[in-house]
Coordinates of C-alpha atoms in Angstrom, one line a residue:
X6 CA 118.4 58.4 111.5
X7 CA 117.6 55.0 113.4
X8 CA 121.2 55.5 115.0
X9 CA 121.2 59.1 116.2
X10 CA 117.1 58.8 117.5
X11 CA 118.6 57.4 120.8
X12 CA 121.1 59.7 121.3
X13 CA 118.4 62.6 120.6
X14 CA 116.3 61.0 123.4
X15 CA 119.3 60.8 126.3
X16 CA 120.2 64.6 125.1
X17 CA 116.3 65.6 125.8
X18 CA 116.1 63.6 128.7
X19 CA 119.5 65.4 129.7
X20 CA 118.0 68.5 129.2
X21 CA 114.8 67.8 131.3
X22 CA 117.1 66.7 134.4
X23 CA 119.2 70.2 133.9
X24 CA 115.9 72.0 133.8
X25 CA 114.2 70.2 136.4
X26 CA 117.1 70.4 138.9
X27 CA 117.6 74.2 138.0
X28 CA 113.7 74.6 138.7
X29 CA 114.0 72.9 142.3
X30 CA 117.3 75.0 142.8
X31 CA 115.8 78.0 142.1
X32 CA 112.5 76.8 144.0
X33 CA 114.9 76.2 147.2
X34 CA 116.6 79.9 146.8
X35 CA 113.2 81.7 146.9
X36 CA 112.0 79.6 149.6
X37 CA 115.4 80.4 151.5
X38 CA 114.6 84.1 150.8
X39 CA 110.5 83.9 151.9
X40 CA 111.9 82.3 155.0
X41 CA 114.2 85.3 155.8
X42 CA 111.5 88.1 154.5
X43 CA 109.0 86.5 157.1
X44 CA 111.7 86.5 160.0
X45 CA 112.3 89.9 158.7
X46 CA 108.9 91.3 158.8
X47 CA 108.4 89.2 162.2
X48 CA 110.4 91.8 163.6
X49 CA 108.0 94.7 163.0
X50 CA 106.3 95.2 166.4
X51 CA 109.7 95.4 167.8
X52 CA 111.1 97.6 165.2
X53 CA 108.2 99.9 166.3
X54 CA 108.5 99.9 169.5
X55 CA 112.3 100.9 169.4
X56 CA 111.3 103.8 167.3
X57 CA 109.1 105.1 169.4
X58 CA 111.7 104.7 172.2
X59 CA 114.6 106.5 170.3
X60 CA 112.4 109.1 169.6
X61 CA 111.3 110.8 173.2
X62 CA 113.9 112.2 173.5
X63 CA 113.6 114.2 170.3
X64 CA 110.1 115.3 172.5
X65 CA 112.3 116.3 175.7
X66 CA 114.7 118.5 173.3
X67 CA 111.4 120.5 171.9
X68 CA 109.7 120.7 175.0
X69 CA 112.7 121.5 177.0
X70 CA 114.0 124.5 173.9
X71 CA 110.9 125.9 174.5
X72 CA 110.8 126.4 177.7
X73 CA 114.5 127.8 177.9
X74 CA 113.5 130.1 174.7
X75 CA 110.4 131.5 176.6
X76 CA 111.9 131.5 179.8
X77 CA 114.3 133.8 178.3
X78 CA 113.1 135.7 175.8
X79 CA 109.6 135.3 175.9
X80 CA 108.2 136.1 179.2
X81 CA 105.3 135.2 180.8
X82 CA 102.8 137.4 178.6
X83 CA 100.9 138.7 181.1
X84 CA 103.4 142.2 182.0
X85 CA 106.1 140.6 183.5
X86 CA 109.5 141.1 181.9
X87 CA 111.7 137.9 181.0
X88 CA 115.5 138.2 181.7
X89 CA 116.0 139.7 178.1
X90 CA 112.5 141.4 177.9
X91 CA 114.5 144.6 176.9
X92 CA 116.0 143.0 173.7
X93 CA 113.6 140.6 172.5
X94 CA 111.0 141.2 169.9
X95 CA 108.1 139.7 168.6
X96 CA 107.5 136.3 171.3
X97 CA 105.2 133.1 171.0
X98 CA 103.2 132.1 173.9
X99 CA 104.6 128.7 175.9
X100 CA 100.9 127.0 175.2
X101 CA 101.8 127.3 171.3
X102 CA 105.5 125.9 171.8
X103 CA 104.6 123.3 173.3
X104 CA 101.7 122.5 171.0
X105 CA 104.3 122.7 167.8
X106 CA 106.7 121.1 170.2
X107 CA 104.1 117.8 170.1
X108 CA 103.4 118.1 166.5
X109 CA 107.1 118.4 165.7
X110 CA 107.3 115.3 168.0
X111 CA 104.6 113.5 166.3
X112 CA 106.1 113.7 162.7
X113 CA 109.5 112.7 163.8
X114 CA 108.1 109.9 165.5
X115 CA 105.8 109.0 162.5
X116 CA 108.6 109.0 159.8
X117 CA 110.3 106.5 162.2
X118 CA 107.5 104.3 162.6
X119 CA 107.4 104.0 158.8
X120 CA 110.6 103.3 158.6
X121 CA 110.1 100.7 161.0
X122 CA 107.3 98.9 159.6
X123 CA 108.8 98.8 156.5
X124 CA 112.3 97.5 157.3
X125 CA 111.0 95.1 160.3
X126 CA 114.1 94.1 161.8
X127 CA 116.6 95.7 159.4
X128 CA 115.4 98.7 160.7
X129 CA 118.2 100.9 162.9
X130 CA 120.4 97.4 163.7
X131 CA 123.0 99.1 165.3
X132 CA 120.7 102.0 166.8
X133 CA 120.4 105.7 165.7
X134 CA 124.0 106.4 167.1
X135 CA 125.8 105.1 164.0
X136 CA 124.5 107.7 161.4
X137 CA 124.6 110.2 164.6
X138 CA 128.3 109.7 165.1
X139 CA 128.8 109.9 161.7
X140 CA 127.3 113.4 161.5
X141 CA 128.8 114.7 164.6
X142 CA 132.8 113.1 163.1
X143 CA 132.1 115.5 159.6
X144 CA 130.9 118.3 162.5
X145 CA 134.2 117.7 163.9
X146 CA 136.1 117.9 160.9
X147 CA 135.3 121.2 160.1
X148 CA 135.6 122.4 163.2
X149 CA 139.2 121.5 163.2
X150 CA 139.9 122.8 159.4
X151 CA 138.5 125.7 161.2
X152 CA 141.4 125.8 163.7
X153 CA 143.9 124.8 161.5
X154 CA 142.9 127.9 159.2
X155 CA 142.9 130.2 162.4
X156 CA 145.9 128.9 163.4
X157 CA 147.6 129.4 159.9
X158 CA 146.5 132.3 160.2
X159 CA 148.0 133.9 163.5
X160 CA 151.2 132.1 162.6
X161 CA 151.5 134.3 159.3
X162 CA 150.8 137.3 161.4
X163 CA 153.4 136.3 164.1
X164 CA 155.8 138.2 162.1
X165 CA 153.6 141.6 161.9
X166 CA 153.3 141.8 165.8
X167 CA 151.2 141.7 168.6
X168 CA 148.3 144.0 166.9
X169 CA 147.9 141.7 163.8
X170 CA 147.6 138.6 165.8
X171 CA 144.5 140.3 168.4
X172 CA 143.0 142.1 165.6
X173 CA 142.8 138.1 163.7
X174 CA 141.3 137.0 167.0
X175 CA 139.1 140.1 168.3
X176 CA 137.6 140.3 164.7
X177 CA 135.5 137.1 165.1
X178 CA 134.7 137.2 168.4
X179 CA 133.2 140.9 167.6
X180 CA 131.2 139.8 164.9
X181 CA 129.9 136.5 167.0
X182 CA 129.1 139.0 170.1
X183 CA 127.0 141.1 167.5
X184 CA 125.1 137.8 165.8
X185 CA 124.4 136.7 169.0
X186 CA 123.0 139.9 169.9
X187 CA 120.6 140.2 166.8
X188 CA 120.0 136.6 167.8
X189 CA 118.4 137.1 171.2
X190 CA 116.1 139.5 169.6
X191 CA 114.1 137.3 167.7
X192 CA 114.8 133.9 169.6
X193 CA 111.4 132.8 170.0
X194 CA 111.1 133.3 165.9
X195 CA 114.2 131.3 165.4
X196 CA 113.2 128.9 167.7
X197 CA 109.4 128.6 165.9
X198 CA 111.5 128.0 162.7
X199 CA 113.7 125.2 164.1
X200 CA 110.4 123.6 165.1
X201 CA 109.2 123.7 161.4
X202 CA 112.4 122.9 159.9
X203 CA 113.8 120.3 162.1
X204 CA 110.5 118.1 161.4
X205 CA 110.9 118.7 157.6
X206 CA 114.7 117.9 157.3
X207 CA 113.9 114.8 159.5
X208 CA 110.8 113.5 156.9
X209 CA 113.3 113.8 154.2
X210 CA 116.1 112.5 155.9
X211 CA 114.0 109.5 156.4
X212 CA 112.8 109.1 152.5
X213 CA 116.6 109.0 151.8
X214 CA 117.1 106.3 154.1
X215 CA 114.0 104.3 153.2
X216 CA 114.9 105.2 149.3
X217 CA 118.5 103.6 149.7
X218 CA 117.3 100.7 152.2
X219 CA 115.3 99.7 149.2
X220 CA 117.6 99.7 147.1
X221 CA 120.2 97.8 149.1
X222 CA 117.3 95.3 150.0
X223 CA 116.8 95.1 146.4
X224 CA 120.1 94.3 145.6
X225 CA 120.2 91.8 148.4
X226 CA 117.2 90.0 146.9
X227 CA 118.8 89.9 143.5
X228 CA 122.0 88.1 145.1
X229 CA 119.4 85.7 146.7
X230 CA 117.7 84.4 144.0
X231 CA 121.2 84.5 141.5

Protein backbone atom coordinates (compact mmCIF):
# COMPACT_ATOMS: atom_id res chain seq x y z
CA UNK A 1 0.00 0.00 0.00
CA UNK A 2 2.86 2.58 1.26
CA UNK A 3 4.55 1.67 -2.22
CA UNK A 4 1.75 2.04 -4.80
CA UNK A 5 0.23 5.52 -2.69
CA UNK A 6 2.78 7.47 -4.83
CA UNK A 7 2.28 6.10 -7.86
CA UNK A 8 -1.73 6.65 -7.31
CA UNK A 9 -0.90 10.37 -6.70
CA UNK A 10 1.41 10.97 -10.15
CA UNK A 11 -1.55 8.92 -11.99
CA UNK A 12 -4.24 11.59 -10.42
CA UNK A 13 -2.08 14.35 -10.92
CA UNK A 14 -1.64 12.90 -14.60
CA UNK A 15 -5.14 12.83 -14.99
CA UNK A 16 -5.74 16.42 -13.73
CA UNK A 17 -2.99 17.78 -16.36
CA UNK A 18 -4.96 15.65 -19.30
CA UNK A 19 -8.21 17.26 -18.03
CA UNK A 20 -7.05 20.61 -17.46
CA UNK A 21 -5.26 20.86 -20.79
CA UNK A 22 -8.38 19.27 -22.64
CA UNK A 23 -10.44 22.01 -20.75
CA UNK A 24 -8.18 24.95 -22.01
CA UNK A 25 -8.21 23.20 -25.53
CA UNK A 26 -11.60 23.01 -25.77
CA UNK A 27 -11.90 26.55 -24.09
CA UNK A 28 -9.57 27.87 -27.08
CA UNK A 29 -11.84 25.99 -29.90
CA UNK A 30 -15.10 27.70 -28.73
CA UNK A 31 -13.41 30.89 -28.39
CA UNK A 32 -11.96 30.37 -31.99
CA UNK A 33 -15.56 29.65 -33.08
CA UNK A 34 -17.31 32.97 -30.98
CA UNK A 35 -14.61 34.87 -32.79
CA UNK A 36 -15.78 33.73 -36.27
CA UNK A 37 -19.79 33.85 -35.26
CA UNK A 38 -19.19 37.64 -34.27
CA UNK A 39 -17.18 38.35 -37.60
CA UNK A 40 -20.06 36.47 -39.05
CA UNK A 41 -22.85 38.27 -37.66
CA UNK A 42 -20.76 41.59 -38.16
CA UNK A 43 -21.61 41.23 -41.63
CA UNK A 44 -25.37 41.61 -41.26
CA UNK A 45 -25.95 45.22 -42.30
CA UNK A 46 -24.14 44.45 -45.39
CA UNK A 47 -25.76 41.15 -46.04
CA UNK A 48 -28.94 43.31 -45.91
CA UNK A 49 -28.17 45.70 -47.94
CA UNK A 50 -27.08 43.29 -50.86
CA UNK A 51 -30.47 41.76 -50.51
CA UNK A 52 -32.23 44.47 -50.96
CA UNK A 53 -30.02 45.36 -54.00
CA UNK A 54 -30.45 41.84 -55.76
CA UNK A 55 -33.87 42.13 -55.36
CA UNK A 56 -35.12 45.38 -57.46
CA UNK A 57 -34.90 43.90 -60.09
CA UNK A 58 -37.42 41.21 -59.10
CA UNK A 59 -39.66 44.83 -58.70
CA UNK A 60 -38.70 45.93 -62.41
CA UNK A 61 -39.78 42.27 -63.75
CA UNK A 62 -43.45 42.72 -61.89
CA UNK A 63 -43.83 46.24 -62.68
CA UNK A 64 -42.64 45.99 -66.12
CA UNK A 65 -45.07 42.30 -66.79
CA UNK A 66 -47.71 44.28 -65.89
CA UNK A 67 -47.56 46.89 -67.88
CA UNK A 68 -46.77 44.66 -71.10
CA UNK A 69 -49.83 42.30 -69.89
CA UNK A 70 -52.23 45.43 -69.66
CA UNK A 71 -50.79 47.09 -72.44
CA UNK A 72 -51.81 44.15 -74.39
CA UNK A 73 -54.52 42.56 -73.16
CA UNK A 74 -55.96 44.67 -70.80
CA UNK A 75 -56.67 48.02 -72.08
CA UNK A 76 -57.12 51.13 -70.73
CA UNK A 77 -60.65 50.38 -69.02
CA UNK A 78 -62.18 53.35 -69.87
CA UNK A 79 -63.62 52.10 -73.82
CA UNK A 80 -60.69 51.99 -75.58
CA UNK A 81 -59.70 48.64 -77.13
CA UNK A 82 -56.06 47.18 -76.28
CA UNK A 83 -54.25 45.43 -79.35
CA UNK A 84 -55.96 42.07 -78.41
CA UNK A 85 -59.23 43.67 -76.93
CA UNK A 86 -61.10 41.17 -79.33
CA UNK A 87 -59.59 38.09 -77.64
CA UNK A 88 -59.04 38.86 -74.23
CA UNK A 89 -61.38 38.07 -71.39
CA UNK A 90 -61.82 38.96 -68.01
CA UNK A 91 -58.74 42.05 -67.40
CA UNK A 92 -57.35 43.63 -64.06
CA UNK A 93 -56.94 47.29 -63.85
CA UNK A 94 -52.98 48.59 -64.04
CA UNK A 95 -53.62 50.42 -60.43
CA UNK A 96 -54.11 46.73 -58.99
CA UNK A 97 -51.00 45.18 -60.95
CA UNK A 98 -48.97 47.34 -59.75
CA UNK A 99 -50.22 47.33 -56.25
CA UNK A 100 -49.70 43.21 -56.18
CA UNK A 101 -46.67 44.02 -58.32
CA UNK A 102 -45.22 45.93 -54.81
CA UNK A 103 -46.63 43.44 -52.49
CA UNK A 104 -45.10 40.58 -54.56
CA UNK A 105 -41.96 42.79 -54.32
CA UNK A 106 -42.16 43.28 -50.73
CA UNK A 107 -42.29 39.45 -49.83
CA UNK A 108 -39.54 38.57 -52.06
CA UNK A 109 -37.59 41.18 -50.63
CA UNK A 110 -38.58 40.29 -47.06
CA UNK A 111 -37.69 36.51 -47.32
CA UNK A 112 -34.22 37.76 -48.42
CA UNK A 113 -33.74 40.06 -45.69
CA UNK A 114 -34.34 37.18 -43.36
CA UNK A 115 -32.13 35.18 -44.95
CA UNK A 116 -29.73 37.90 -44.58
CA UNK A 117 -29.94 38.60 -41.09
CA UNK A 118 -29.71 35.25 -40.29
CA UNK A 119 -26.67 34.13 -42.24
CA UNK A 120 -24.70 37.66 -41.90
CA UNK A 121 -21.97 37.25 -44.12
CA UNK A 122 -22.58 33.63 -45.21
CA UNK A 123 -25.42 34.93 -46.83
CA UNK A 124 -25.39 34.72 -51.01
CA UNK A 125 -21.15 34.61 -51.01
CA UNK A 126 -20.97 34.18 -54.41
CA UNK A 127 -24.24 36.19 -55.33
CA UNK A 128 -27.74 34.89 -56.47
CA UNK A 129 -26.24 33.87 -59.88
CA UNK A 130 -24.82 30.52 -58.63
CA UNK A 131 -28.15 28.81 -57.76
CA UNK A 132 -29.53 30.87 -60.87
CA UNK A 133 -27.13 29.31 -63.29
CA UNK A 134 -27.77 26.22 -61.79
CA UNK A 135 -31.49 26.36 -62.59
CA UNK A 136 -31.20 27.81 -65.91
CA UNK A 137 -28.09 24.53 -66.83
CA UNK A 138 -31.18 21.81 -65.66
CA UNK A 139 -33.57 24.35 -68.02
CA UNK A 140 -31.06 23.70 -70.59
CA UNK A 141 -30.90 20.15 -70.16
CA UNK A 142 -34.25 19.43 -71.00
CA UNK A 143 -34.50 21.55 -73.51
CA UNK A 144 -31.87 19.65 -75.33
CA UNK A 145 -33.39 16.01 -74.37
CA UNK A 146 -36.16 17.75 -76.04
CA UNK A 147 -34.32 18.05 -79.34
CA UNK A 148 -32.66 15.05 -79.13
CA UNK A 149 -36.15 13.31 -78.81
CA UNK A 150 -37.48 15.56 -81.87
CA UNK A 151 -34.67 14.78 -83.62
CA UNK A 152 -34.85 10.92 -83.05
CA UNK A 153 -37.80 11.35 -84.00
CA UNK A 154 -37.69 12.83 -87.67
CA UNK A 155 -34.78 10.59 -88.28
CA UNK A 156 -37.14 7.44 -87.80
CA UNK A 157 -39.54 9.07 -90.08
CA UNK A 158 -36.92 9.91 -92.73
CA UNK A 159 -37.61 6.54 -94.12
CA UNK A 160 -41.67 7.16 -94.35
CA UNK A 161 -41.22 10.44 -96.46
CA UNK A 162 -41.57 13.91 -96.71
CA UNK A 163 -45.33 13.86 -95.11
CA UNK A 164 -44.30 11.98 -91.91
CA UNK A 165 -41.48 14.20 -91.16
CA UNK A 166 -43.93 17.79 -91.51
CA UNK A 167 -46.71 16.18 -89.91
CA UNK A 168 -43.81 15.36 -86.68
CA UNK A 169 -43.02 19.06 -86.99
CA UNK A 170 -46.51 20.84 -87.91
CA UNK A 171 -48.15 18.82 -85.01
CA UNK A 172 -46.47 20.82 -82.22
CA UNK A 173 -46.29 23.92 -83.62
CA UNK A 174 -50.32 23.64 -84.16
CA UNK A 175 -50.93 22.72 -80.79
CA UNK A 176 -48.46 25.62 -79.43
CA UNK A 177 -50.27 28.25 -81.94
CA UNK A 178 -53.65 27.03 -80.23
CA UNK A 179 -52.15 27.31 -76.33
CA UNK A 180 -50.96 30.47 -77.09
CA UNK A 181 -54.22 31.43 -78.45
CA UNK A 182 -56.29 30.33 -75.27
CA UNK A 183 -53.37 32.04 -73.57
CA UNK A 184 -53.98 35.53 -74.70
CA UNK A 185 -57.41 35.25 -73.61
CA UNK A 186 -57.00 35.15 -70.12
CA UNK A 187 -53.46 36.85 -69.84
CA UNK A 188 -54.16 39.27 -67.30
CA UNK A 189 -55.54 36.11 -65.14
CA UNK A 190 -52.35 34.23 -65.72
CA UNK A 191 -50.45 37.02 -65.10
CA UNK A 192 -52.42 37.83 -61.48
CA UNK A 193 -51.53 34.11 -60.72
CA UNK A 194 -47.79 34.49 -61.47
CA UNK A 195 -47.92 37.39 -59.11
CA UNK A 196 -49.36 35.05 -56.31
CA UNK A 197 -47.42 32.20 -57.09
CA UNK A 198 -44.01 33.60 -57.81
CA UNK A 199 -44.01 35.19 -54.20
CA UNK A 200 -45.07 31.86 -52.65
CA UNK A 201 -42.53 29.57 -54.48
CA UNK A 202 -39.89 32.28 -53.62
CA UNK A 203 -40.89 32.19 -49.43
CA UNK A 204 -40.42 28.50 -49.73
CA UNK A 205 -37.55 28.44 -51.76
CA UNK A 206 -36.02 30.59 -49.12
CA UNK A 207 -37.11 28.14 -45.96
CA UNK A 208 -35.22 25.41 -47.96
CA UNK A 209 -32.25 27.41 -48.10
CA UNK A 210 -32.30 28.83 -44.62
CA UNK A 211 -33.38 24.98 -43.47
CA UNK A 212 -30.11 23.50 -45.20
CA UNK A 213 -27.85 26.71 -44.31
CA UNK A 214 -28.56 25.54 -40.81
CA UNK A 215 -27.83 22.52 -41.05
CA UNK A 216 -24.53 23.00 -42.84
CA UNK A 217 -23.71 25.78 -40.24
CA UNK A 218 -24.54 23.15 -37.73
CA UNK A 219 -22.38 20.72 -39.02
CA UNK A 220 -19.72 23.37 -39.35
CA UNK A 221 -19.96 24.16 -35.57
CA UNK A 222 -19.79 20.53 -34.75
CA UNK A 223 -16.29 20.27 -36.70
CA UNK A 224 -15.32 23.40 -34.73
CA UNK A 225 -15.63 22.41 -31.38
CA UNK A 226 -14.37 18.34 -32.28
Amino acid sequence: MARTAPEAVLELEARSRDARAAEQRAQALRERWAERERHRLAGRNSAVARAVGWTLPLLAFWLLGSWVVDALFGGEHTGKQSIYQSQRGASVPLAAFVVLSAVAWLVQCGCEVLLARVQGRDYLLYGPWSWLSRVLGAGGRGLSKASQAMSGAARRTSGRGLGAVLLVGIVPLALILLLLSALTQMASLLWLLLLIAGPAAHAVAAGVRLHRWRQRHAEDERRALA
